[in-house]
Short mmCIF file of C-alpha atoms in Angstrom, two decimals:
data_model
loop_
_atom_site.label_atom_id
_atom_site.label_comp_id
_atom_site.label_asym_id
_atom_site.label_seq_id
_atom_site.Cartn_x
_atom_site.Cartn_y
_atom_site.Cartn_z
CA MET A 1 0.00 0.00 0.00
CA ALA A 2 1.05 3.58 -0.45
CA PHE A 3 1.71 5.56 2.71
CA GLU A 4 0.98 9.26 2.48
CA LEU A 5 3.11 11.39 4.76
CA THR A 6 2.00 14.81 5.99
CA LYS A 7 3.89 17.96 5.02
CA GLU A 8 5.36 18.09 8.53
CA GLU A 9 6.56 14.47 8.34
CA LEU A 10 8.08 15.02 4.91
CA MET A 11 9.87 18.09 6.26
CA VAL A 12 11.29 16.09 9.19
CA GLN A 13 12.49 13.41 6.77
CA LYS A 14 14.13 15.95 4.44
CA MET A 15 15.76 17.99 7.19
CA THR A 16 17.08 14.89 8.95
CA ARG A 17 18.51 13.47 5.73
CA GLU A 18 20.32 16.73 5.01
CA PHE A 19 21.65 16.96 8.57
CA ALA A 20 22.72 13.31 8.75
CA GLN A 21 24.48 13.30 5.39
CA LYS A 22 26.28 16.54 6.18
CA GLU A 23 27.14 16.03 9.85
CA LEU A 24 27.25 12.29 10.54
CA VAL A 25 28.39 10.27 7.51
CA GLU A 26 32.03 11.27 7.40
CA GLN A 27 32.64 10.88 11.12
CA ALA A 28 30.81 7.54 11.35
CA ALA A 29 33.59 5.57 9.69
CA GLU A 30 36.24 7.16 11.91
CA ASN A 31 34.23 6.52 15.08
CA ASP A 32 33.87 2.91 14.01
CA LYS A 33 37.63 2.52 13.60
CA THR A 34 38.55 4.27 16.84
CA HIS A 35 35.59 3.14 18.94
CA SER A 36 34.88 6.82 19.68
CA TYR A 37 31.68 8.09 21.31
CA PRO A 38 29.95 10.66 19.01
CA ALA A 39 29.56 13.36 21.67
CA GLU A 40 29.68 16.32 19.27
CA ALA A 41 27.15 14.76 16.90
CA LEU A 42 24.78 14.04 19.78
CA LYS A 43 25.11 17.61 20.99
CA LYS A 44 23.99 18.84 17.57
CA MET A 45 21.16 16.30 17.53
CA GLY A 46 20.01 17.60 20.91
CA GLU A 47 20.03 21.18 19.69
CA LEU A 48 17.89 20.19 16.73
CA GLY A 49 15.35 18.36 18.87
CA TYR A 50 16.12 14.76 17.92
CA LEU A 51 16.63 13.73 21.55
CA GLY A 52 13.17 14.87 22.62
CA MET A 53 11.02 13.83 19.68
CA LEU A 54 8.62 11.76 21.79
CA VAL A 55 8.56 14.12 24.79
CA LYS A 56 5.61 16.45 25.34
CA GLU A 57 6.19 20.13 24.71
CA GLU A 58 5.47 20.99 28.35
CA TYR A 59 8.63 19.06 29.27
CA GLY A 60 10.80 20.63 26.59
CA GLY A 61 10.26 18.08 23.84
CA ASP A 62 8.91 18.35 20.31
CA ASP A 63 6.06 15.81 20.67
CA ALA A 64 6.70 15.10 16.99
CA GLY A 65 4.86 11.78 16.85
CA THR A 66 6.01 8.25 16.20
CA VAL A 67 5.92 8.48 12.40
CA SER A 68 8.25 11.48 12.38
CA TYR A 69 10.43 9.75 14.96
CA ALA A 70 10.69 6.62 12.79
CA LEU A 71 11.49 8.65 9.67
CA ALA A 72 14.20 10.58 11.52
CA LEU A 73 15.74 7.40 12.93
CA MET A 74 15.91 5.83 9.47
CA GLU A 75 17.86 8.80 8.16
CA ILE A 76 20.16 8.95 11.20
CA ALA A 77 20.82 5.19 10.92
CA ALA A 78 21.53 5.46 7.20
CA ALA A 79 24.35 7.84 8.14
CA ASP A 80 25.53 6.45 11.49
CA ALA A 81 23.89 3.47 13.20
CA SER A 82 25.76 4.22 16.44
CA CYS A 83 24.11 7.63 16.77
CA ALA A 84 20.80 6.03 15.87
CA VAL A 85 20.88 3.38 18.61
CA ILE A 86 21.87 5.96 21.22
CA MET A 87 18.96 8.13 20.09
CA SER A 88 16.56 5.18 20.04
CA VAL A 89 17.29 4.03 23.60
CA HIS A 90 17.33 7.59 24.90
CA ASP A 91 14.07 8.66 23.25
CA SER A 92 11.95 5.53 23.60
CA ILE A 93 12.92 3.76 26.83
CA GLY A 94 14.83 6.53 28.57
CA CYS A 95 12.57 9.55 28.09
CA GLY A 96 9.50 7.38 27.58
CA SER A 97 9.76 5.64 30.96
CA ILE A 98 10.22 8.88 32.89
CA GLN A 99 7.43 10.62 30.98
CA LYS A 100 4.99 7.79 31.74
CA PHE A 101 5.93 7.01 35.34
CA GLY A 102 7.91 9.93 36.72
CA THR A 103 6.73 12.43 39.30
CA GLU A 104 6.61 16.08 38.33
CA GLU A 105 9.80 16.62 40.30
CA GLN A 106 11.54 13.78 38.43
CA LYS A 107 10.37 15.12 35.09
CA LYS A 108 11.75 18.56 35.93
CA LYS A 109 15.08 17.16 37.09
CA TRP A 110 15.64 14.45 34.47
CA LEU A 111 13.19 14.53 31.56
CA GLU A 112 13.45 18.20 30.64
CA PRO A 113 17.26 18.25 30.29
CA MET A 114 17.12 14.89 28.48
CA ALA A 115 14.67 16.35 25.95
CA ARG A 116 17.09 19.22 25.35
CA GLY A 117 19.94 16.77 24.85
CA GLU A 118 21.90 17.97 27.87
CA PHE A 119 22.57 14.35 28.80
CA ILE A 120 21.69 10.91 27.47
CA GLY A 121 19.48 8.32 29.12
CA ALA A 122 20.31 4.62 29.46
CA PHE A 123 18.14 1.63 30.34
CA CYS A 124 19.37 -1.14 32.64
CA LEU A 125 17.37 -4.36 32.41
CA THR A 126 19.55 -7.11 30.89
CA GLU A 127 21.84 -9.08 33.19
CA PRO A 128 24.46 -11.83 32.70
CA GLU A 129 21.79 -14.49 33.36
CA ALA A 130 18.66 -12.53 32.38
CA GLY A 131 18.15 -11.36 28.81
CA SER A 132 14.91 -12.37 27.12
CA ASP A 133 13.59 -13.50 30.53
CA PRO A 134 13.71 -10.36 32.72
CA GLN A 135 11.89 -12.05 35.60
CA SER A 136 15.01 -14.14 36.26
CA MET A 137 17.09 -11.07 37.08
CA GLY A 138 19.21 -11.12 40.22
CA THR A 139 19.59 -7.40 40.96
CA THR A 140 17.96 -6.59 44.30
CA ALA A 141 16.91 -3.38 46.03
CA GLU A 142 16.38 -3.51 49.81
CA ARG A 143 14.84 -0.69 51.83
CA ASN A 144 17.15 0.96 54.34
CA GLY A 145 15.57 3.94 56.03
CA ASP A 146 14.97 6.64 53.43
CA ASP A 147 17.16 4.80 50.91
CA TYR A 148 17.35 1.57 48.98
CA ILE A 149 20.51 -0.54 48.77
CA ILE A 150 20.93 -2.02 45.29
CA ASN A 151 23.20 -4.95 44.41
CA GLY A 152 23.63 -6.62 41.05
CA ILE A 153 25.13 -6.42 37.57
CA LYS A 154 23.45 -5.04 34.45
CA ARG A 155 24.92 -6.11 31.13
CA PHE A 156 25.05 -4.78 27.53
CA ILE A 157 23.97 -1.29 28.58
CA THR A 158 23.88 1.14 25.65
CA THR A 159 25.64 4.43 26.54
CA GLY A 160 26.77 2.73 29.73
CA LYS A 161 29.86 4.92 30.08
CA ASN A 162 28.42 8.24 28.92
CA ALA A 163 24.82 8.36 30.14
CA GLY A 164 23.59 10.95 32.63
CA VAL A 165 20.70 8.87 34.00
CA TYR A 166 20.02 5.13 34.11
CA VAL A 167 16.48 3.75 34.32
CA THR A 168 17.29 0.59 36.31
CA ILE A 169 14.98 -2.36 36.99
CA THR A 170 15.49 -4.26 40.25
CA LYS A 171 13.74 -6.82 42.44
CA THR A 172 12.32 -5.46 45.69
CA ASP A 173 10.34 -8.64 46.37
CA PRO A 174 12.06 -11.64 44.73
CA ALA A 175 9.20 -13.97 45.67
CA ALA A 176 6.56 -11.92 43.84
CA GLY A 177 7.75 -12.52 40.26
CA SER A 178 6.93 -9.68 37.86
CA LYS A 179 4.97 -7.89 40.60
CA GLY A 180 8.08 -7.71 42.76
CA MET A 181 10.14 -5.58 40.37
CA THR A 182 10.80 -1.88 40.92
CA ALA A 183 12.47 0.83 38.81
CA PHE A 184 14.90 3.49 40.00
CA LEU A 185 16.66 6.48 38.45
CA LEU A 186 20.39 6.11 39.03
CA ASP A 187 23.41 8.16 38.01
CA GLN A 188 27.18 7.85 38.27
CA SER A 189 27.43 10.09 41.35
CA LEU A 190 25.83 7.47 43.60
CA PRO A 191 28.13 5.50 45.93
CA GLY A 192 28.52 1.91 44.75
CA PHE A 193 27.68 2.72 41.11
CA ILE A 194 30.48 1.31 38.94
CA VAL A 195 30.79 1.47 35.15
CA GLY A 196 32.40 -1.64 33.67
CA ARG A 197 34.74 -1.79 30.70
CA VAL A 198 33.56 -0.67 27.27
CA GLU A 199 32.89 -3.80 25.23
CA ASP A 200 34.80 -4.35 21.98
CA LYS A 201 31.90 -5.02 19.62
CA MET A 202 31.49 -6.25 16.06
CA GLY A 203 29.49 -3.21 14.97
CA GLN A 204 27.87 0.03 16.13
CA ARG A 205 31.23 0.69 17.73
CA GLY A 206 30.61 4.42 18.29
CA SER A 207 27.93 3.45 20.81
CA ASP A 208 29.55 2.49 24.12
CA THR A 209 28.22 -0.73 25.67
CA THR A 210 29.21 -1.61 29.23
CA ASP A 211 28.29 -3.46 32.39
CA ILE A 212 26.82 -1.43 35.23
CA ILE A 213 27.96 -2.91 38.54
CA LEU A 214 25.96 -2.01 41.63
CA GLU A 215 27.75 -2.78 44.90
CA ASN A 216 25.71 -1.67 47.89
CA CYS A 217 24.62 1.28 45.76
CA ARG A 218 22.69 3.61 48.06
CA VAL A 219 19.76 5.28 46.29
CA PRO A 220 17.28 7.73 47.86
CA ALA A 221 13.71 6.41 47.84
CA SER A 222 12.76 9.58 45.96
CA ARG A 223 14.62 8.10 42.97
CA MET A 224 12.03 5.32 42.62
CA LEU A 225 10.35 5.53 39.19
CA GLY A 226 6.68 4.69 39.58
CA LYS A 227 5.56 2.73 42.60
CA GLU A 228 7.18 -0.23 44.28
CA GLY A 229 6.25 -3.33 42.30
CA GLU A 230 5.71 -1.44 39.02
CA GLY A 231 9.17 -2.12 37.60
CA PHE A 232 7.96 -4.72 35.12
CA MET A 233 5.32 -2.26 33.88
CA VAL A 234 8.05 0.36 33.44
CA ALA A 235 10.19 -2.12 31.49
CA MET A 236 7.33 -3.14 29.22
CA SER A 237 5.74 0.31 28.79
CA SER A 238 7.96 1.54 25.99
CA LEU A 239 8.34 -1.73 24.06
CA GLU A 240 6.31 -0.53 21.10
CA ASP A 241 8.36 2.66 20.64
CA GLY A 242 11.55 0.69 21.19
CA ARG A 243 10.71 -1.95 18.61
CA ILE A 244 9.57 0.62 16.07
CA GLY A 245 12.84 2.43 16.74
CA VAL A 246 15.07 -0.61 16.21
CA GLY A 247 13.10 -1.55 13.10
CA SER A 248 13.78 1.96 11.83
CA ILE A 249 17.49 1.53 12.51
CA GLY A 250 17.55 -1.73 10.55
CA CYS A 251 15.65 -0.14 7.69
CA GLY A 252 17.98 2.87 7.67
CA ILE A 253 21.07 0.68 7.47
CA ALA A 254 19.48 -1.28 4.62
CA MET A 255 18.62 1.97 2.83
CA ALA A 256 22.25 3.04 3.02
CA ALA A 257 23.48 -0.33 1.75
CA LEU A 258 21.05 -0.20 -1.17
CA GLY A 259 22.11 3.34 -2.07
CA GLU A 260 25.81 2.42 -2.07
CA THR A 261 25.10 -0.68 -4.17
CA ILE A 262 23.16 1.25 -6.80
CA LYS A 263 25.98 3.78 -7.02
CA TYR A 264 28.63 1.05 -7.30
CA ALA A 265 26.70 -0.93 -9.93
CA LYS A 266 26.49 2.17 -12.11
CA GLN A 267 30.27 2.72 -11.94
CA ARG A 268 31.81 -0.77 -11.90
CA LYS A 269 32.61 -2.35 -15.26
CA GLN A 270 33.19 -6.02 -16.01
CA PHE A 271 33.39 -7.71 -19.41
CA GLY A 272 33.31 -4.31 -21.08
CA ARG A 273 30.07 -3.02 -19.58
CA LEU A 274 28.60 -1.72 -16.34
CA ILE A 275 27.56 -4.47 -13.95
CA ALA A 276 24.23 -2.62 -13.63
CA GLU A 277 23.47 -3.90 -17.12
CA ASN A 278 23.73 -7.55 -16.04
CA GLN A 279 20.38 -9.18 -15.36
CA ALA A 280 21.67 -11.09 -12.32
CA ILE A 281 22.75 -7.83 -10.67
CA ARG A 282 19.54 -6.04 -11.67
CA PHE A 283 17.42 -8.79 -10.10
CA MET A 284 19.45 -8.67 -6.87
CA ILE A 285 19.00 -4.90 -6.62
CA ALA A 286 15.29 -5.22 -7.41
CA ASP A 287 14.91 -7.70 -4.54
CA MET A 288 16.86 -5.40 -2.21
CA LYS A 289 14.59 -2.48 -3.06
CA MET A 290 11.42 -4.51 -2.47
CA LYS A 291 12.66 -5.64 0.94
CA VAL A 292 13.60 -2.11 2.02
CA GLU A 293 10.26 -0.69 0.88
CA ALA A 294 8.27 -3.46 2.59
CA ALA A 295 10.20 -2.85 5.83
CA ARG A 296 9.59 0.88 5.60
CA LEU A 297 5.84 0.39 5.17
CA LEU A 298 5.63 -2.05 8.09
CA ILE A 299 7.40 0.48 10.30
CA LEU A 300 5.24 3.40 9.22
CA ASN A 301 2.08 1.34 9.66
CA ALA A 302 3.04 0.48 13.24
CA ALA A 303 4.06 4.08 13.93
CA SER A 304 0.81 5.49 12.54
CA LYS A 305 -1.25 3.14 14.73
CA LYS A 306 0.79 4.27 17.72
CA ASP A 307 0.10 7.91 16.84
CA ARG A 308 -3.63 7.18 16.60
CA GLY A 309 -3.57 5.75 20.10
CA GLU A 310 -4.27 2.21 18.92
CA SER A 311 -2.61 -0.94 20.20
CA CYS A 312 0.29 -1.85 17.91
CA ALA A 313 2.08 -4.68 19.73
CA LEU A 314 1.64 -6.97 16.73
CA GLU A 315 2.60 -4.34 14.18
CA ALA A 316 5.64 -3.15 16.17
CA SER A 317 6.97 -6.69 16.53
CA MET A 318 6.42 -7.43 12.83
CA ALA A 319 8.15 -4.20 11.86
CA LYS A 320 11.13 -4.82 14.15
CA CYS A 321 11.49 -8.47 13.13
CA TYR A 322 11.15 -8.02 9.39
CA ALA A 323 13.15 -4.80 9.06
CA THR A 324 16.13 -6.17 10.98
CA ASP A 325 16.03 -9.53 9.20
CA ILE A 326 16.10 -7.83 5.79
CA ALA A 327 18.82 -5.43 6.98
CA GLN A 328 21.16 -8.42 7.25
CA GLU A 329 20.01 -9.79 3.89
CA VAL A 330 20.31 -6.48 2.04
CA CYS A 331 23.73 -5.72 3.52
CA GLY A 332 24.89 -9.21 2.59
CA GLU A 333 23.74 -8.73 -1.00
CA ALA A 334 25.44 -5.33 -1.06
CA ILE A 335 28.75 -6.98 -0.19
CA GLN A 336 28.16 -9.69 -2.79
CA ILE A 337 27.58 -7.13 -5.53
CA HIS A 338 30.67 -5.19 -4.47
CA GLY A 339 32.66 -8.41 -4.71
CA GLY A 340 36.05 -8.35 -3.01
CA TYR A 341 35.79 -4.59 -2.50
CA GLY A 342 32.77 -5.13 -0.28
CA TYR A 343 34.98 -7.03 2.16
CA LEU A 344 37.33 -4.08 2.59
CA THR A 345 36.91 -1.36 5.18
CA ASP A 346 37.48 1.21 2.43
CA TYR A 347 33.86 0.65 1.37
CA PRO A 348 31.02 1.45 3.80
CA VAL A 349 28.98 -1.70 3.03
CA GLU A 350 31.39 -3.69 5.20
CA ARG A 351 30.47 -1.49 8.18
CA TYR A 352 26.76 -1.61 7.35
CA TYR A 353 26.91 -5.41 7.44
CA ARG A 354 28.47 -5.37 10.92
CA ASP A 355 26.14 -2.64 12.18
CA ALA A 356 23.06 -4.54 11.00
CA ARG A 357 23.88 -7.79 12.79
CA ILE A 358 22.99 -6.69 16.32
CA THR A 359 19.59 -5.29 15.33
CA THR A 360 18.09 -8.79 15.29
CA ILE A 361 19.22 -9.28 18.90
CA TYR A 362 18.65 -6.15 20.96
CA GLU A 363 15.24 -4.78 21.95
CA GLY A 364 13.95 -8.36 21.98
CA THR A 365 15.52 -11.00 19.73
CA ASN A 366 13.72 -11.81 16.52
CA GLN A 367 12.89 -15.22 17.95
CA ILE A 368 11.06 -13.44 20.79
CA GLN A 369 9.35 -11.20 18.22
CA ARG A 370 8.03 -14.28 16.44
CA ILE A 371 6.62 -15.55 19.74
CA VAL A 372 4.89 -12.19 20.27
CA ILE A 373 3.54 -12.20 16.71
CA ALA A 374 2.23 -15.76 16.97
CA ASN A 375 0.64 -15.06 20.37
CA GLU A 376 -1.08 -11.95 18.99
CA ILE A 377 -2.48 -13.96 16.07
CA LEU A 378 -3.23 -17.30 17.71
CA GLY A 379 -3.37 -16.53 21.41
CA LYS A 380 -1.08 -17.92 24.07
CA ILE A 381 -0.85 -21.68 24.28
CA ILE A 382 -0.66 -22.84 27.89
CA SER A 383 1.02 -26.22 28.32
#
């Protein structure tokens, strides 16, 4: 189906594309090589409103809507997937959790500066032994007077080294399952808050990923996000935005790989003619284009339902799962068409291929997405 964007959404798409291609593309390759955090790029993104797109205007955000947010993320990801994943976590789960569950005081202290891009938000849920099954987490928070004492390890935390606030899910009542989980707002100034080493990753290397180690970390009770026992609700509350966001990242990477492949096919000659004239290459590019367009429409469909206030759990999971699956496929085909050159770091398709790989894993693996999709269609099967 055709998807008609509003004038405002088209303007967001155009402005973001121009910004990303001018400000992000060139530095992305260098950040990948040096594992450098894109602080300057994020500062510019904050000034332009990209770090508060889903925040209400009363808290300093743009309240731009999910469609505009998805379009912007695609363009950011097409230029620099590391900036895109930082933006996605910050906007959807970071700002989103505080906007939904925070007190007015918490919103003033944390959400408003986050929306302005003054600091980045992180989300601490995953642990060494708890990934797709958050209820098996081991991080505990015990009341101690006016404080809570938190102990545990959070793993694979995006912006773990450079975040200004960490939405952290703990267990306050380990015997109560999902109803015994509680969220807190932590930061690096707290005693017992330790940032682990920056992981050496395959892709998205400009985005720092670390452990967060909590050793008798003393947190004021006023830092609780929501009520005691609502931690699971906090963790699940922004899933739709998060999955739409990661789908947008996958789609953006695939868009970039397709664009580079088209350009290469129109320049590279073999057997006395451009490889773009060969039917085998033309068919591969046609398939790549169909996959990218189908992913884009799935994402925009989910985002538009979200903007209309409709449930979009099914659509968000389909968009995330399909877009990230095809991101790997399209980037693989891009390398194949580039031949040996595609395997060299001199050509960006090599980086796109590495950047795309993680998108099928974070924000819920694509195996988990298929469970969600099947449950939405068929209902849960209780054994």
